[in-house]
CSV table of C-alpha atoms (C1' of nucleotides) in Angstrom, one decimal:
chain,number,residue,atom,x,y,z
A,1,MET,CA,-53.7,32.5,-47.8
A,2,ALA,CA,-54.8,35.8,-49.1
A,3,SER,CA,-52.2,36.6,-46.5
A,4,ASN,CA,-53.3,37.3,-43.0
A,5,SER,CA,-52.3,40.8,-42.0
A,6,ARG,CA,-55.0,41.3,-39.4
A,7,LEU,CA,-52.8,40.2,-36.5
A,8,ALA,CA,-50.1,42.6,-37.5
A,9,ILE,CA,-52.7,45.4,-37.7
A,10,ALA,CA,-54.2,44.4,-34.4
A,11,ILE,CA,-50.8,44.5,-32.6
A,12,HIS,CA,-50.0,47.8,-34.3
A,13,THR,CA,-53.3,49.1,-33.1
A,14,ALA,CA,-53.0,47.9,-29.6
A,15,GLY,CA,-49.5,49.3,-29.5
A,16,MET,CA,-50.8,52.7,-30.4
A,17,LEU,CA,-53.4,52.5,-27.7
A,18,ALA,CA,-50.7,51.6,-25.3
A,19,PHE,CA,-48.6,54.6,-26.4
A,20,GLY,CA,-51.6,56.8,-25.9
A,21,GLU,CA,-52.1,55.8,-22.3
A,22,GLU,CA,-55.4,57.1,-21.2
A,23,MET,CA,-56.0,59.4,-24.1
A,24,PRO,CA,-58.5,57.9,-26.5
A,25,ILE,CA,-57.2,57.3,-30.0
A,26,THR,CA,-59.5,57.4,-33.0
A,27,SER,CA,-59.7,54.8,-35.7
A,28,THR,CA,-58.8,57.4,-38.2
A,29,MET,CA,-55.5,58.1,-36.5
A,30,ILE,CA,-54.7,54.4,-36.4
A,31,ALA,CA,-55.7,53.9,-39.9
A,32,LYS,CA,-53.3,56.6,-41.0
A,33,SER,CA,-50.5,55.0,-39.2
A,34,VAL,CA,-51.2,51.6,-40.6
A,35,ASN,CA,-52.1,53.0,-44.0
A,36,THR,CA,-55.5,51.6,-44.3
A,37,ASN,CA,-59.2,52.5,-43.9
A,38,PRO,CA,-60.7,53.4,-40.5
A,39,VAL,CA,-63.4,50.7,-40.9
A,40,VAL,CA,-60.7,48.1,-41.1
A,41,ILE,CA,-59.4,49.3,-37.8
A,42,ARG,CA,-62.8,49.5,-36.2
A,43,ARG,CA,-63.5,45.9,-37.2
A,44,ILE,CA,-60.4,44.8,-35.5
A,45,ILE,CA,-61.0,47.0,-32.5
A,46,GLY,CA,-64.4,45.5,-32.3
A,47,SER,CA,-62.9,42.0,-31.8
A,48,LEU,CA,-60.5,43.4,-29.1
A,49,VAL,CA,-63.4,45.0,-27.3
A,50,LYS,CA,-65.4,41.8,-27.4
A,51,HIS,CA,-62.6,40.0,-25.7
A,52,GLY,CA,-62.0,42.7,-23.0
A,53,LEU,CA,-58.7,44.0,-24.3
A,54,VAL,CA,-59.9,47.4,-25.3
A,55,GLU,CA,-62.5,50.0,-24.3
A,56,VAL,CA,-64.3,52.3,-26.7
A,57,LYS,CA,-65.9,55.7,-26.1
A,58,MET,CA,-68.3,57.0,-28.7
A,59,GLY,CA,-69.0,60.5,-29.8
A,60,THR,CA,-66.9,63.6,-29.9
A,61,GLY,CA,-63.6,63.2,-28.2
A,62,GLY,CA,-64.2,59.5,-28.3
A,63,GLY,CA,-61.9,56.7,-29.4
A,64,SER,CA,-60.2,53.7,-27.9
A,65,LYS,CA,-57.9,52.8,-25.1
A,66,LEU,CA,-56.6,49.6,-23.5
A,67,ALA,CA,-58.8,48.0,-21.0
A,68,LYS,CA,-55.8,46.7,-19.0
A,69,PRO,CA,-52.1,47.3,-18.7
A,70,ALA,CA,-50.0,46.5,-21.8
A,71,SER,CA,-47.9,44.2,-19.5
A,72,ASN,CA,-51.0,42.2,-18.9
A,73,ILE,CA,-51.9,41.6,-22.5
A,74,SER,CA,-50.2,38.8,-24.4
A,75,ILE,CA,-49.9,38.6,-28.1
A,76,ALA,CA,-51.7,35.3,-27.8
A,77,GLU,CA,-54.7,37.1,-26.4
A,78,ILE,CA,-54.7,39.5,-29.3
A,79,TYR,CA,-54.4,36.5,-31.7
A,80,LEU,CA,-57.3,34.6,-30.1
A,81,ALA,CA,-59.4,37.7,-30.0
A,82,LEU,CA,-59.4,38.0,-33.7
A,83,GLU,CA,-61.1,34.6,-34.0
A,84,GLU,CA,-59.4,33.7,-37.2
A,85,GLY,CA,-60.2,30.3,-38.6
A,86,GLU,CA,-57.8,27.4,-38.4
A,87,ILE,CA,-54.4,28.0,-40.0
A,88,PHE,CA,-54.5,24.7,-41.9
A,89,HIS,CA,-57.6,23.4,-43.5
A,90,VAL,CA,-58.6,19.8,-43.9
A,91,PRO,CA,-60.7,19.6,-47.1
A,92,ASP,CA,-64.1,18.0,-47.0
A,93,LEU,CA,-64.9,14.8,-48.8
A,94,GLU,CA,-68.2,14.0,-50.4
A,95,GLU,CA,-70.4,11.6,-48.5
A,96,SER,CA,-70.3,9.2,-51.4
A,97,HIS,CA,-66.5,9.0,-51.3
A,98,GLY,CA,-65.2,5.6,-52.0
A,99,CYS,CA,-62.1,5.3,-49.9
A,100,PRO,CA,-62.7,4.9,-46.2
A,101,VAL,CA,-59.1,5.6,-45.3
A,102,ALA,CA,-59.4,9.0,-46.7
A,103,LYS,CA,-62.2,9.6,-44.3
A,104,LEU,CA,-60.3,8.3,-41.3
A,105,VAL,CA,-57.3,10.5,-42.0
A,106,ARG,CA,-59.3,13.7,-41.3
A,107,PRO,CA,-59.4,13.5,-37.5
A,108,VAL,CA,-55.8,12.5,-37.5
A,109,LEU,CA,-54.9,15.6,-39.5
A,110,LYS,CA,-57.1,17.8,-37.3
A,111,GLU,CA,-55.3,16.6,-34.2
A,112,ILE,CA,-51.9,17.4,-35.7
A,113,PHE,CA,-53.0,20.8,-36.8
A,114,GLY,CA,-54.5,21.5,-33.5
A,115,ASP,CA,-51.3,20.6,-31.8
A,116,ALA,CA,-49.3,22.8,-34.1
A,117,GLU,CA,-51.5,25.8,-33.5
A,118,ASP,CA,-51.1,25.2,-29.8
A,119,GLY,CA,-47.4,25.4,-30.2
A,120,LEU,CA,-47.8,28.7,-32.1
A,121,ILE,CA,-50.1,30.1,-29.4
A,122,ALA,CA,-47.7,29.0,-26.6
A,123,LYS,CA,-45.0,31.1,-28.2
A,124,LEU,CA,-47.3,34.1,-28.6
A,125,ARG,CA,-48.2,33.8,-24.9
A,126,HIS,CA,-44.6,34.6,-24.0
A,127,LYS,CA,-44.7,38.0,-25.5
A,128,THR,CA,-46.7,40.8,-24.1
A,129,LEU,CA,-47.8,44.0,-25.7
A,130,GLN,CA,-45.5,45.8,-23.2
A,131,HIS,CA,-42.7,43.8,-24.7
A,132,VAL,CA,-43.4,45.2,-28.1
A,133,ILE,CA,-43.7,48.7,-26.8
A,134,ASP,CA,-40.4,48.5,-25.0
A,135,GLU,CA,-38.6,47.4,-28.1
A,136,LEU,CA,-40.0,50.5,-29.9
A,137,ARG,CA,-39.3,52.9,-27.0
A,138,MET,CA,-35.6,52.0,-27.2
A,139,GLU,CA,-35.5,53.7,-30.6
A,140,LEU,CA,-37.7,56.7,-30.3
A,141,PRO,CA,-39.1,59.1,-27.7
A,142,ALA,CA,-42.4,57.9,-26.3
A,143,ASP,CA,-44.9,60.3,-27.8
A,144,PHE,CA,-43.2,61.0,-31.0
A,145,CYS,CA,-45.7,59.2,-33.3
A,146,LEU,CA,-48.8,60.5,-31.5
A,147,LYS,CA,-47.6,64.1,-31.8
A,148,LYS,CA,-47.1,63.6,-35.5
A,149,LEU,CA,-50.5,62.2,-35.9
A,150,SER,CA,-52.2,64.9,-33.8
A,151,ASN,CA,-50.5,67.6,-35.9
A,152,GLY,CA,-51.9,66.0,-39.0
B,1,MET,CA,-61.4,27.3,-50.2
B,2,ALA,CA,-58.8,29.9,-50.2
B,3,SER,CA,-57.7,28.5,-46.8
B,4,ASN,CA,-54.6,26.4,-46.9
B,5,SER,CA,-55.4,22.8,-47.5
B,6,ARG,CA,-52.1,22.0,-49.2
B,7,LEU,CA,-50.5,20.6,-46.1
B,8,ALA,CA,-53.5,18.3,-45.5
B,9,ILE,CA,-53.3,17.1,-49.1
B,10,ALA,CA,-49.5,16.6,-48.8
B,11,ILE,CA,-49.8,14.5,-45.7
B,12,HIS,CA,-52.6,12.5,-47.2
B,13,THR,CA,-50.5,12.0,-50.3
B,14,ALA,CA,-47.4,11.0,-48.4
B,15,GLY,CA,-49.5,8.6,-46.3
B,16,MET,CA,-50.8,6.9,-49.4
B,17,LEU,CA,-47.2,6.5,-50.7
B,18,ALA,CA,-46.3,4.9,-47.4
B,19,PHE,CA,-49.2,2.5,-47.6
B,20,GLY,CA,-48.1,1.6,-51.0
B,21,GLU,CA,-44.6,0.6,-49.9
B,22,GLU,CA,-42.5,0.1,-52.9
B,23,MET,CA,-45.3,0.1,-55.4
B,24,PRO,CA,-45.5,3.3,-57.4
B,25,ILE,CA,-48.8,5.2,-56.8
B,26,THR,CA,-50.1,7.4,-59.6
B,27,SER,CA,-51.2,11.0,-59.1
B,28,THR,CA,-54.6,9.9,-60.5
B,29,MET,CA,-55.1,7.4,-57.7
B,30,ILE,CA,-54.2,9.9,-55.1
B,31,ALA,CA,-56.4,12.6,-56.6
B,32,LYS,CA,-59.3,10.2,-56.4
B,33,SER,CA,-58.7,9.6,-52.8
B,34,VAL,CA,-58.4,13.3,-52.0
B,35,ASN,CA,-61.2,14.2,-54.4
B,36,THR,CA,-59.2,16.7,-56.4
B,37,ASN,CA,-57.4,17.0,-59.7
B,38,PRO,CA,-54.2,15.0,-60.5
B,39,VAL,CA,-52.4,18.2,-61.4
B,40,VAL,CA,-52.9,19.5,-57.9
B,41,ILE,CA,-51.3,16.3,-56.6
B,42,ARG,CA,-48.4,16.5,-59.0
B,43,ARG,CA,-47.7,20.0,-57.9
B,44,ILE,CA,-47.5,19.0,-54.3
B,45,ILE,CA,-45.5,15.9,-55.1
B,46,GLY,CA,-43.1,18.1,-57.1
B,47,SER,CA,-42.3,20.0,-53.9
B,48,LEU,CA,-41.8,16.7,-51.9
B,49,VAL,CA,-39.5,15.5,-54.6
B,50,LYS,CA,-37.5,18.7,-54.6
B,51,HIS,CA,-36.9,18.2,-50.9
B,52,GLY,CA,-35.9,14.6,-51.1
B,53,LEU,CA,-39.0,13.1,-49.5
B,54,VAL,CA,-40.4,11.3,-52.6
B,55,GLU,CA,-39.1,9.7,-55.7
B,56,VAL,CA,-40.9,9.7,-59.0
B,57,LYS,CA,-40.8,7.3,-62.0
B,58,MET,CA,-42.1,8.5,-65.3
B,59,GLY,CA,-43.8,6.6,-68.1
B,60,THR,CA,-46.0,3.5,-68.1
B,61,GLY,CA,-46.0,1.8,-64.7
B,62,GLY,CA,-44.7,5.0,-63.2
B,63,GLY,CA,-45.8,6.9,-60.2
B,64,SER,CA,-44.4,8.0,-56.8
B,65,LYS,CA,-43.0,6.4,-53.7
B,66,LEU,CA,-41.3,7.6,-50.6
B,67,ALA,CA,-37.6,8.3,-50.8
B,68,LYS,CA,-37.1,7.2,-47.2
B,69,PRO,CA,-38.9,5.4,-44.4
B,70,ALA,CA,-42.1,6.9,-43.1
B,71,SER,CA,-40.6,6.8,-39.6
B,72,ASN,CA,-37.9,9.1,-40.9
B,73,ILE,CA,-40.2,11.8,-42.3
B,74,SER,CA,-41.6,14.3,-39.9
B,75,ILE,CA,-44.6,16.4,-40.6
B,76,ALA,CA,-42.4,19.4,-40.3
B,77,GLU,CA,-40.4,18.2,-43.2
B,78,ILE,CA,-43.5,18.0,-45.3
B,79,TYR,CA,-44.7,21.4,-44.2
B,80,LEU,CA,-41.3,23.0,-45.0
B,81,ALA,CA,-41.2,21.2,-48.3
B,82,LEU,CA,-44.3,23.0,-49.4
B,83,GLU,CA,-42.5,26.3,-49.1
B,84,GLU,CA,-45.7,28.2,-48.1
B,85,GLY,CA,-45.3,31.8,-47.4
B,86,GLU,CA,-45.3,33.2,-43.9
B,87,ILE,CA,-48.5,32.5,-41.9
B,88,PHE,CA,-48.8,36.1,-40.7
B,89,HIS,CA,-48.2,38.9,-43.0
B,90,VAL,CA,-46.8,42.3,-42.1
B,91,PRO,CA,-48.3,44.9,-44.4
B,92,ASP,CA,-46.0,47.1,-46.4
B,93,LEU,CA,-46.0,50.9,-45.8
B,94,GLU,CA,-45.3,53.4,-48.5
B,95,GLU,CA,-41.9,55.1,-48.5
B,96,SER,CA,-43.6,58.4,-47.9
B,97,HIS,CA,-45.2,57.2,-44.7
B,98,GLY,CA,-45.3,59.9,-42.0
B,99,CYS,CA,-45.1,58.0,-38.8
B,100,PRO,CA,-41.6,56.5,-38.1
B,101,VAL,CA,-42.9,54.3,-35.3
B,102,ALA,CA,-45.1,52.5,-37.8
B,103,LYS,CA,-41.9,51.6,-39.7
B,104,LEU,CA,-40.0,50.5,-36.6
B,105,VAL,CA,-42.8,48.1,-35.6
B,106,ARG,CA,-42.3,46.0,-38.6
B,107,PRO,CA,-39.1,44.2,-37.6
B,108,VAL,CA,-40.6,43.7,-34.1
B,109,LEU,CA,-43.7,42.0,-35.6
B,110,LYS,CA,-41.6,39.9,-37.9
B,111,GLU,CA,-39.6,38.6,-35.0
B,112,ILE,CA,-42.7,37.7,-33.1
B,113,PHE,CA,-44.2,35.9,-36.1
B,114,GLY,CA,-41.0,34.1,-36.8
B,115,ASP,CA,-40.9,32.8,-33.2
B,116,ALA,CA,-44.6,31.7,-33.4
B,117,GLU,CA,-44.0,29.8,-36.6
B,118,ASP,CA,-40.9,28.1,-35.0
B,119,GLY,CA,-43.2,27.0,-32.2
B,120,LEU,CA,-45.6,25.5,-34.7
B,121,ILE,CA,-42.8,23.7,-36.6
B,122,ALA,CA,-41.4,22.4,-33.4
B,123,LYS,CA,-44.7,20.6,-32.8
B,124,LEU,CA,-44.8,19.3,-36.3
B,125,ARG,CA,-41.4,17.9,-35.8
B,126,HIS,CA,-42.6,15.6,-33.1
B,127,LYS,CA,-45.0,13.7,-35.4
B,128,THR,CA,-43.7,11.4,-38.1
B,129,LEU,CA,-45.5,10.1,-41.1
B,130,GLN,CA,-45.3,6.7,-39.5
B,131,HIS,CA,-47.2,8.1,-36.6
B,132,VAL,CA,-50.1,9.1,-38.9
B,133,ILE,CA,-50.1,5.7,-40.6
B,134,ASP,CA,-50.1,3.8,-37.3
B,135,GLU,CA,-53.1,5.7,-36.2
B,136,LEU,CA,-54.9,4.7,-39.4
B,137,ARG,CA,-53.8,1.1,-39.4
B,138,MET,CA,-55.4,0.7,-36.0
B,139,GLU,CA,-58.7,1.1,-37.8
B,140,LEU,CA,-58.4,-0.7,-41.1
B,141,PRO,CA,-56.4,-3.5,-42.8
B,142,ALA,CA,-53.3,-2.0,-44.3
B,143,ASP,CA,-54.0,-2.3,-48.0
B,144,PHE,CA,-57.7,-1.7,-47.9
B,145,CYS,CA,-57.7,1.6,-49.6
B,146,LEU,CA,-55.2,0.7,-52.3
B,147,LYS,CA,-57.2,-2.3,-53.4
B,148,LYS,CA,-60.3,-0.2,-53.7
B,149,LEU,CA,-58.4,2.3,-55.9
B,150,SER,CA,-56.8,-0.3,-58.1
B,151,ASN,CA,-60.2,-1.9,-58.7
B,152,GLY,CA,-61.5,1.4,-59.8
C,1,DA,C1',-41.6,1.2,-83.8
C,2,DT,C1',-46.0,2.1,-82.1
C,3,DT,C1',-49.1,2.2,-78.5
C,4,DT,C1',-50.1,3.2,-74.0
C,5,DA,C1',-49.7,5.2,-69.5
C,6,DA,C1',-47.5,8.1,-66.7
C,7,DT,C1',-45.3,12.8,-65.3
C,8,DG,C1',-44.1,18.0,-65.8
C,9,DT,C1',-45.6,22.3,-66.7
C,10,DA,C1',-47.8,26.3,-68.7
C,11,DA,C1',-51.9,28.9,-69.2
C,12,DC,C1',-56.3,29.8,-68.1
C,13,DT,C1',-60.7,29.8,-65.3
C,14,DA,C1',-63.3,29.7,-61.1
C,15,DT,C1',-63.9,30.3,-56.5
C,16,DT,C1',-63.3,32.2,-52.3
C,17,DC,C1',-60.9,35.1,-49.0
C,18,DT,C1',-59.3,39.4,-47.4
C,19,DT,C1',-59.2,44.1,-47.8
C,20,DG,C1',-60.9,48.5,-49.0
C,21,DT,C1',-64.8,51.7,-49.6
C,22,DT,C1',-69.1,54.0,-49.2
C,23,DA,C1',-73.0,55.1,-46.7
C,24,DC,C1',-75.7,55.9,-42.9
C,25,DA,C1',-77.7,55.2,-38.2
C,26,DC,C1',-76.5,55.9,-33.6
C,27,DA,C1',-73.9,58.1,-29.6
C,28,DC,C1',-71.8,61.7,-27.2
C,29,DT,C1',-69.8,66.5,-26.3
C,30,DC,C1',-70.1,71.3,-26.7
D,1,DG,C1',-78.4,71.5,-33.0
D,2,DA,C1',-73.7,71.1,-34.9
D,3,DG,C1',-69.8,68.4,-35.0
D,4,DT,C1',-67.1,64.3,-34.2
D,5,DG,C1',-66.7,59.7,-33.4
D,6,DT,C1',-68.2,54.7,-33.5
D,7,DG,C1',-70.9,50.4,-35.4
D,8,DT,C1',-72.2,48.0,-39.1
D,9,DA,C1',-74.2,46.6,-43.5
D,10,DA,C1',-73.5,46.3,-48.3
D,11,DC,C1',-70.8,46.4,-51.9
D,12,DA,C1',-66.3,46.6,-54.9
D,13,DA,C1',-61.7,45.4,-55.7
D,14,DG,C1',-57.7,42.7,-55.3
D,15,DA,C1',-55.2,38.5,-54.3
D,16,DA,C1',-54.5,33.8,-53.4
D,17,DT,C1',-55.9,29.0,-53.8
D,18,DA,C1',-57.7,25.4,-56.3
D,19,DG,C1',-59.3,23.3,-60.4
D,20,DT,C1',-59.0,22.4,-65.3
D,21,DT,C1',-57.3,21.8,-70.0
D,22,DA,C1',-53.8,21.0,-73.0
D,23,DC,C1',-49.7,19.3,-74.5
D,24,DA,C1',-44.7,18.0,-74.5
D,25,DT,C1',-41.8,14.3,-72.6
D,26,DT,C1',-40.6,9.9,-70.7
D,27,DA,C1',-40.7,5.0,-70.4
D,28,DA,C1',-42.7,0.3,-70.5
D,29,DA,C1',-45.0,-3.3,-73.2
D,30,DT,C1',-46.4,-5.4,-77.1
DNA sequence: ATTTAATGTAACTATTCTTGTTACACACTC
DNA sequence: GAGTGTGTAACAAGAATAGTTACATTAAAT
């Protein structure tokens, strides 16, 4: 893959929103923290909004915040919200393809890959966003990062 | 496709070797079945050989065959043999990065992603290559595809 | 020995995906 | 109305995957 860092950015983003509690956080603030462009953040937040994980307020003083408690958001939800394609791809064969077995193997592979992804998602379901935040809080005072960002 | 189809090709390849029993199958035959280039197949077979799943004989009448019974090869082994990178990527931050929380989140994310991939591999461990073949054999006579390929 | 058929591998191209960037319309606060 | 923020389209850049060509090497067959 042109390696998939969207999930990492999405979790980082959601984590910042959780730190921010009710205060709306702007895409620019998050972009600075992740070291990327605000539009990249907005695109990801758009997916999170679409799936009811985040709320956005437009205009001056606007920004994003979590739509529900961090303890109620699993990493699986974030993963699924991104609507990434399948992890493993089964290449297409031309219609004119000679070998019928090659065609029959496709559904078998799809089933295997589906199962595998289910296993992955099951693991992600066990971790909540709160989990992630707690691990961070153990190392730093809660609002450290946000103060930094607000001060420029 | 920039999406990952190597695993699909690897399973397809290993499946053909299993069908072929002791008879060595050439990369060209497999490439025809998968509808790709022989070099692509050889690269994948190289990985399988490196991990003891396949044996190769060079020269005229050469080709590949399984190094052990299909019932003794899990899809997880094939997946791991390919030595693909991590499924999810945690983007790097510059040294000069201002926000310390952003740095602390990286190991947390890596742990989550590691767990997730473990879940995926665990699922793949439950399916063997024999499994795949059995599902195919239910639909076609065993040597159908190989005959086709041999006859051009 | 020579021919033939296979692999191994390097080097390059093509394609496609992801990410980054710019630009601008729209929304909201003051 | 000025300022600040989002949403989104369109494009540019960068990176990874896949495909191709070319050739050295190995081994069987005649």
